[in-house]
Short mmCIF file of C-alpha atoms in Angstrom, two decimals:
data_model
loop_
_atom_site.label_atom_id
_atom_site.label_comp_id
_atom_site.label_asym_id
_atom_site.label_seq_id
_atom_site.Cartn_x
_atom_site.Cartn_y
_atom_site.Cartn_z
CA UNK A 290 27.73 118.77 -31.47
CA UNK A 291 25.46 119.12 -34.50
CA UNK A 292 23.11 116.90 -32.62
CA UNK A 293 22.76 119.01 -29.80
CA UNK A 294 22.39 122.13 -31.27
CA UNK A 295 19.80 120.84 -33.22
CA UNK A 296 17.82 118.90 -29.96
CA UNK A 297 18.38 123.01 -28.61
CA UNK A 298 16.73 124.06 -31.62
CA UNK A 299 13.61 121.88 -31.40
CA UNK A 300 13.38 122.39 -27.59
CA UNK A 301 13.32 126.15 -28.40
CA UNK A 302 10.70 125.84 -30.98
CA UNK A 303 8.15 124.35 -28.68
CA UNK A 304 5.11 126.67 -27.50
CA UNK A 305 4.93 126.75 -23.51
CA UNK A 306 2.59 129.34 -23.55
CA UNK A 307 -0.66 129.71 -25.82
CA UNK A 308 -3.69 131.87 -26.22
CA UNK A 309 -6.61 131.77 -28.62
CA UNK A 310 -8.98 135.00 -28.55
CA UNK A 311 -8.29 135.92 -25.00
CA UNK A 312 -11.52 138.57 -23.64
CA UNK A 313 -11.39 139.55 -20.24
CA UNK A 314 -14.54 141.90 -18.44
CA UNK A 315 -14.80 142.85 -15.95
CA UNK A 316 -18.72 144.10 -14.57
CA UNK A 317 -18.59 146.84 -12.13
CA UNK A 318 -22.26 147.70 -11.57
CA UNK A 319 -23.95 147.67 -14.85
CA UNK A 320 -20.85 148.87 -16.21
CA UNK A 321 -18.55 146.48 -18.58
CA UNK A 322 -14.98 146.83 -18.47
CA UNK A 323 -13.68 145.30 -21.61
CA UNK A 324 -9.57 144.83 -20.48
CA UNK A 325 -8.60 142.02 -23.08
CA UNK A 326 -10.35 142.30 -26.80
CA UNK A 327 -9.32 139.05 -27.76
CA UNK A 328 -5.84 138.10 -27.79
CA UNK A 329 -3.91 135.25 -29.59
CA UNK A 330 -0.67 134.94 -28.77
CA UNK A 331 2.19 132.18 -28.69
CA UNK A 332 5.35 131.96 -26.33
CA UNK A 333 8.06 129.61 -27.16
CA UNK A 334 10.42 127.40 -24.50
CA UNK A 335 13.26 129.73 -23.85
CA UNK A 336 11.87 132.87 -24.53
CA UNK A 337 12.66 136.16 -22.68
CA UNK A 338 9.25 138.23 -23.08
CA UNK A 339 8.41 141.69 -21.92
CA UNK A 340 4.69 142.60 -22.04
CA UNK A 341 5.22 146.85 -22.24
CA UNK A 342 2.19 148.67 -22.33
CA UNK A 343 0.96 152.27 -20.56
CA UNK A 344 -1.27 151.85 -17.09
CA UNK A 345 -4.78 150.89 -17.83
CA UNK A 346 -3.66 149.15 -21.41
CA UNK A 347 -4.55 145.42 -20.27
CA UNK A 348 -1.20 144.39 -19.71
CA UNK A 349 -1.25 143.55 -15.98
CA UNK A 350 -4.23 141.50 -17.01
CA UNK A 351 -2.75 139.83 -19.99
CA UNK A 352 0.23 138.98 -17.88
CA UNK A 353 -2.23 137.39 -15.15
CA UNK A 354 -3.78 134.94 -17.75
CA UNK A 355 -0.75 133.63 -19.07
CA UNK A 356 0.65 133.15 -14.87
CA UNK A 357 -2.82 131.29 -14.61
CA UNK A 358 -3.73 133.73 -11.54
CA UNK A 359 -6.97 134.40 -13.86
CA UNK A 360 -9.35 132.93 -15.69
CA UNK A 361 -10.36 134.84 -19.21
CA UNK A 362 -13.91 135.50 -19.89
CA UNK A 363 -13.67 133.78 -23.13
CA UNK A 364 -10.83 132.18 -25.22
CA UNK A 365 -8.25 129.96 -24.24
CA UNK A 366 -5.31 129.88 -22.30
CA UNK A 367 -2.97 126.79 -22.90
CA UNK A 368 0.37 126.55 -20.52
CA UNK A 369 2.32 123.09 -21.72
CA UNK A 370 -0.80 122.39 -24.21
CA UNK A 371 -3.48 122.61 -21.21
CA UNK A 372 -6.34 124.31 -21.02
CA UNK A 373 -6.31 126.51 -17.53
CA UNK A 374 -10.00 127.15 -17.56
CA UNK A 375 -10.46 123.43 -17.22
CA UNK A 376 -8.16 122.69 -14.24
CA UNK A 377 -9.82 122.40 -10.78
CA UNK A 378 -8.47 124.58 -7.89
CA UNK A 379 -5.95 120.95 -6.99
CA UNK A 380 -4.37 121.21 -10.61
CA UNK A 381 -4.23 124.94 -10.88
CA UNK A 382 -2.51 124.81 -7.25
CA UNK A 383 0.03 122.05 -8.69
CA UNK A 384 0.40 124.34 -12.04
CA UNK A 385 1.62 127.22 -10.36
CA UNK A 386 4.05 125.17 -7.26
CA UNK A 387 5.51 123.24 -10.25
CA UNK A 388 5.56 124.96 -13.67
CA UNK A 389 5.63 128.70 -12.67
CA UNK A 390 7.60 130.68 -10.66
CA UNK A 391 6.17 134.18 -9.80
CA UNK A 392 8.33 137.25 -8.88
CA UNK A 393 6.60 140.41 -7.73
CA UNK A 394 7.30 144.19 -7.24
CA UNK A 395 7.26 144.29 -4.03
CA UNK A 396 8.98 141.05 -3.16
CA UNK A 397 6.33 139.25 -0.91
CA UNK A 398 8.40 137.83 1.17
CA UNK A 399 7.20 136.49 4.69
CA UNK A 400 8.96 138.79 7.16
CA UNK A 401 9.34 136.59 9.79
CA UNK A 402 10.98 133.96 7.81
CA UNK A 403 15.13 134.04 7.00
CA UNK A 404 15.81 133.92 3.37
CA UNK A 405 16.40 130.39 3.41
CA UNK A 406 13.22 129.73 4.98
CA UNK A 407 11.49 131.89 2.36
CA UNK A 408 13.56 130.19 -0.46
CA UNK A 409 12.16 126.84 0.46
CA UNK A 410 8.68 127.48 1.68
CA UNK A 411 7.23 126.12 -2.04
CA UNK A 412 9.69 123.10 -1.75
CA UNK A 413 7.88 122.28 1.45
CA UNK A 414 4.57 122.60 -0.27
CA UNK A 415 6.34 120.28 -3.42
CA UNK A 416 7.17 117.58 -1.29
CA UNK A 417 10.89 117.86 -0.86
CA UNK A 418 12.33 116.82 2.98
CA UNK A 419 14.02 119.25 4.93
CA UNK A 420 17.44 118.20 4.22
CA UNK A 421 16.64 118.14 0.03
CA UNK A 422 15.22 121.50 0.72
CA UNK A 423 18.13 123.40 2.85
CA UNK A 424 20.20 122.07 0.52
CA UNK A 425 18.89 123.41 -2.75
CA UNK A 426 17.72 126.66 -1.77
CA UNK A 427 21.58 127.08 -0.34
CA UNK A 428 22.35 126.45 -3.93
CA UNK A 429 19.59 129.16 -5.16
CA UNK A 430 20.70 131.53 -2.86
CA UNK A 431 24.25 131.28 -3.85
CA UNK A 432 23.21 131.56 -7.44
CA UNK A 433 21.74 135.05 -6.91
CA UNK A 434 24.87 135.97 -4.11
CA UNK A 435 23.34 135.58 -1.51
CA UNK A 436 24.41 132.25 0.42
CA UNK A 437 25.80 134.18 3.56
CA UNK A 438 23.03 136.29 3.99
CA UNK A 439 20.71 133.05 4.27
CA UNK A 440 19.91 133.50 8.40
CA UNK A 441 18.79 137.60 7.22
CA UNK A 442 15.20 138.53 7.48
CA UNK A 443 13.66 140.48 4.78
CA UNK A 444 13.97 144.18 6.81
CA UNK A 445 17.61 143.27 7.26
CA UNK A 446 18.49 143.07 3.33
CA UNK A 447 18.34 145.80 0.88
CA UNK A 448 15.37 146.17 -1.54
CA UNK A 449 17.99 144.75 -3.92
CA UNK A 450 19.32 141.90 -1.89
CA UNK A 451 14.82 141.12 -1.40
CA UNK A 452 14.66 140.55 -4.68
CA UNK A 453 16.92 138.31 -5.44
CA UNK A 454 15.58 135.99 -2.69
CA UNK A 455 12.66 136.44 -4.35
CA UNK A 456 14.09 135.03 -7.17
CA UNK A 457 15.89 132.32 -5.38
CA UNK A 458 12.26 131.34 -4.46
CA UNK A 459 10.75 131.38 -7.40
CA UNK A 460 13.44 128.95 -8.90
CA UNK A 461 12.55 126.78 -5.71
CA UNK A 462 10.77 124.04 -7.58
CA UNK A 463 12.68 124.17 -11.14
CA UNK A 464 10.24 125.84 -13.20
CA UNK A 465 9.50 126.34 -16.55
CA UNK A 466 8.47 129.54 -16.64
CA UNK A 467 9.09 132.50 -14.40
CA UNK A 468 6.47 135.30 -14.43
CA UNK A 469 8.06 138.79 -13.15
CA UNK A 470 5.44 141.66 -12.63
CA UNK A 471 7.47 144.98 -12.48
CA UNK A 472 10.81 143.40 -10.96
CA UNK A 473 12.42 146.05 -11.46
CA UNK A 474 9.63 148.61 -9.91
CA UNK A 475 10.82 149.29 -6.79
CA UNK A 476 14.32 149.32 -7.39
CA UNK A 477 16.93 152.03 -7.58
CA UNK A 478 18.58 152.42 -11.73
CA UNK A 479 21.71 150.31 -10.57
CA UNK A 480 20.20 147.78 -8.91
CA UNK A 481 17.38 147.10 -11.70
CA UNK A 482 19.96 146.58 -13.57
CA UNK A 483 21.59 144.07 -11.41
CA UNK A 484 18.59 142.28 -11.53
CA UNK A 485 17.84 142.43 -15.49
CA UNK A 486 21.25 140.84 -16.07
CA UNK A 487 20.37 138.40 -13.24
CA UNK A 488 17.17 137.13 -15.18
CA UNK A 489 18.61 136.92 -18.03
CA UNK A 490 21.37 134.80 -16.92
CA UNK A 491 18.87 132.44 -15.79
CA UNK A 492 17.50 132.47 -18.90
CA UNK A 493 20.05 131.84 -20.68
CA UNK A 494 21.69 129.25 -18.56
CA UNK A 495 18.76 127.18 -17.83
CA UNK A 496 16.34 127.55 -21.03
CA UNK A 497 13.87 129.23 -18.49
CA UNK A 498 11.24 131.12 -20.05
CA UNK A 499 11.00 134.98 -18.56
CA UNK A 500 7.55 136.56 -19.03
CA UNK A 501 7.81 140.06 -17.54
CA UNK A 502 5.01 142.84 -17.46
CA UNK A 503 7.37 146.31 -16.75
CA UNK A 504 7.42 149.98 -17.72
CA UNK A 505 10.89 149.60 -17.55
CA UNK A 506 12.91 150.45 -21.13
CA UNK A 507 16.10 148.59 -19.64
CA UNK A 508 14.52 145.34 -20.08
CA UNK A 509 14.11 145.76 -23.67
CA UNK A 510 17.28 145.00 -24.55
CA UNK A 511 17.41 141.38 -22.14
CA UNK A 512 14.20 140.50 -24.25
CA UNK A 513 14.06 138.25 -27.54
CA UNK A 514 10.46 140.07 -28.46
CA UNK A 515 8.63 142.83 -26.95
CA UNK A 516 4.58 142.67 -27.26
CA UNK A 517 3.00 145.94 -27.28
CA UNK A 518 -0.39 146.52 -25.31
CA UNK A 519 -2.90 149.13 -26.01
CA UNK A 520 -6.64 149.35 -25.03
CA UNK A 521 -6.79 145.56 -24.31
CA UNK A 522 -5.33 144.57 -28.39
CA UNK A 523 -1.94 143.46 -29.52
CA UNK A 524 -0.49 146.73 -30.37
CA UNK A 525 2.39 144.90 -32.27
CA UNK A 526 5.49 142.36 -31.16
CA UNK A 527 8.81 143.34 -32.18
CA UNK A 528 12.16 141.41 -31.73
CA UNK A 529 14.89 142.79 -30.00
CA UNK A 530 17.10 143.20 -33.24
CA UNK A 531 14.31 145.50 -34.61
CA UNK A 532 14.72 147.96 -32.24
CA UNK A 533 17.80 150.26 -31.99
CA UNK A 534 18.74 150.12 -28.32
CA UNK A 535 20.98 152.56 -26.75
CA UNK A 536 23.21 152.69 -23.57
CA UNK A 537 23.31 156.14 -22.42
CA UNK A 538 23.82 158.21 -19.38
CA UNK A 539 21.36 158.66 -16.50
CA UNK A 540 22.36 160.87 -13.70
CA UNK A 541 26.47 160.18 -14.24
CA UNK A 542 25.61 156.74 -14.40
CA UNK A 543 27.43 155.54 -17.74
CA UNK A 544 25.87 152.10 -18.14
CA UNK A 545 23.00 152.19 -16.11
CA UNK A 546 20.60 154.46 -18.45
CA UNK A 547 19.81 152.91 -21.50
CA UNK A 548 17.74 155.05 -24.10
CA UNK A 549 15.47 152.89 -26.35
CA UNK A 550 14.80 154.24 -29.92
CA UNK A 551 12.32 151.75 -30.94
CA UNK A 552 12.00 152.31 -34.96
CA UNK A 553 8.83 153.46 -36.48
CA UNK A 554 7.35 152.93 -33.03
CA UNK A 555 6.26 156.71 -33.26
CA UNK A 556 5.12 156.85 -36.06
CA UNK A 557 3.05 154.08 -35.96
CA UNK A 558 1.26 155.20 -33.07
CA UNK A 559 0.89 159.01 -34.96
CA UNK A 560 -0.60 157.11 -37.66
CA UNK A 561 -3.02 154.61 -35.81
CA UNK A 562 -4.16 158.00 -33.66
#
């Protein structure tokens, strides 16, 4: 037992995410948009991040360089100890079937497809048969409760019930990291929730590391650290134990609403303004 937990530790202490004075600009004209002012950051197997940040902070950005669906203007990103920027548009299509999963605010699922046809579209693309396939993303889709919903089309499941195929899909291929931009966005307060404690479980269960950009304070208290965005700089990263984290009420709902009273957070930003 000793031996495992300490294999668990090591595994845990390994860096699947890496980046070394991350700049982003973006040139609009003659003017410079400066969205990333050089970012170093490290994300370790296992890890349940949230990247929080106000609009127009560079998180949405940040969060696209380390789901290698952009390329910084200078630094490094490293995802398993590669470099992105030096992968060719073959590898960086492999990366991203194989290592990441993405989920997305507004689901992107193909509405002419079932669920189970969405679920294993990237299996298809990985190489799996047909049978391999069916029979996984049945699997999947039972993992998130769906199984006997897998002949519904996207308009015939609830925005709820769209996500979690979505998730389904991005577990099609067994990655190692799941990327989640605003899952919770479109959602109703009960149903984000549903899907917080979904994530997590994932995480949890299967050492898969969550790397969500969200406005959402309910996801603070599923996340191991928090990393603060403001004006394209590391604001600050905070653990989850740092932060005093409150269930409260929301409109009679007793569990849903949590209220997050994130220490010195206030101050801090009095002071820096």
């Amino acid at each position: 037992m000793a031996d495992t937990a300490a294999a668990r530790t090591d595994v845990e202490q390994q860096t699947v995410v890496r980046t070394v004075d991350v700049r982003k600009i973006y040139r609009m004209g003659k003017v410079e948009v400066h969205a990333l002012k050089g970012i170093t950051l490290d994300i370790q197997v296992g890890e349940y991040i949230s990247i929080m940040g106000p609009s127009g902070s560079g998180k949405t950005t940040l969060f696209n360089m380390v789901g290698a669906l952009d390329k910084p203007s200078s630094g490094q990103v490293y995802i398993d100890e590669v470099d992105v920027a030096q992968l060719d548009a073959y590898e960086l299509a492999w990366l991203r079937c194989r290592k990441i999963g993405y989920i997305f605010q507004t689901f992107n699922l193909i509405p002419v497809m079932s669920a189970l046809e969405n679920v294993t579209l990237p299996m298809t693309f990985a190489g799996l048969t047909t049978d391999e396939a069916r029979d996984k993303g049945m699997d999947l889709l039972d993992q998130v409760g769906l199984a006997e919903r897998y002949d519904h089309k996207p308009f015939e499941l609830s925005g709820g019930q769209q996500q979690r195929v979505a998730i389904a899909r991005a577990m099609a291929n067994s990655p190692s990291i799941i990327l989640a931009d605003e899952p919770t966005g479109n959602l109703d307060l009960a149903t984000g929730k549903e899907i917080i404690q979904l994530l997590g479980e994932m995480n949890a269960h299967q050492n898969v590391t969550i790397i969500t950009a969200t406005h959402d304070i309910k996801m603070l208290s599923a996340s191991d650290r928090i990393i603060w965005v403001r004006d394209g700089t590391l604001a600050k990263i905070e653990r989850r134990e740092d932060l005093d984290i409150q269930v409260g009420s929301i409109e009679g709902d007793a569990e849903g609403g949590v209220e997050a009273s994130l220490r010195g957070t206030e101050e801090d930003e009095q002071d820096a303004g």
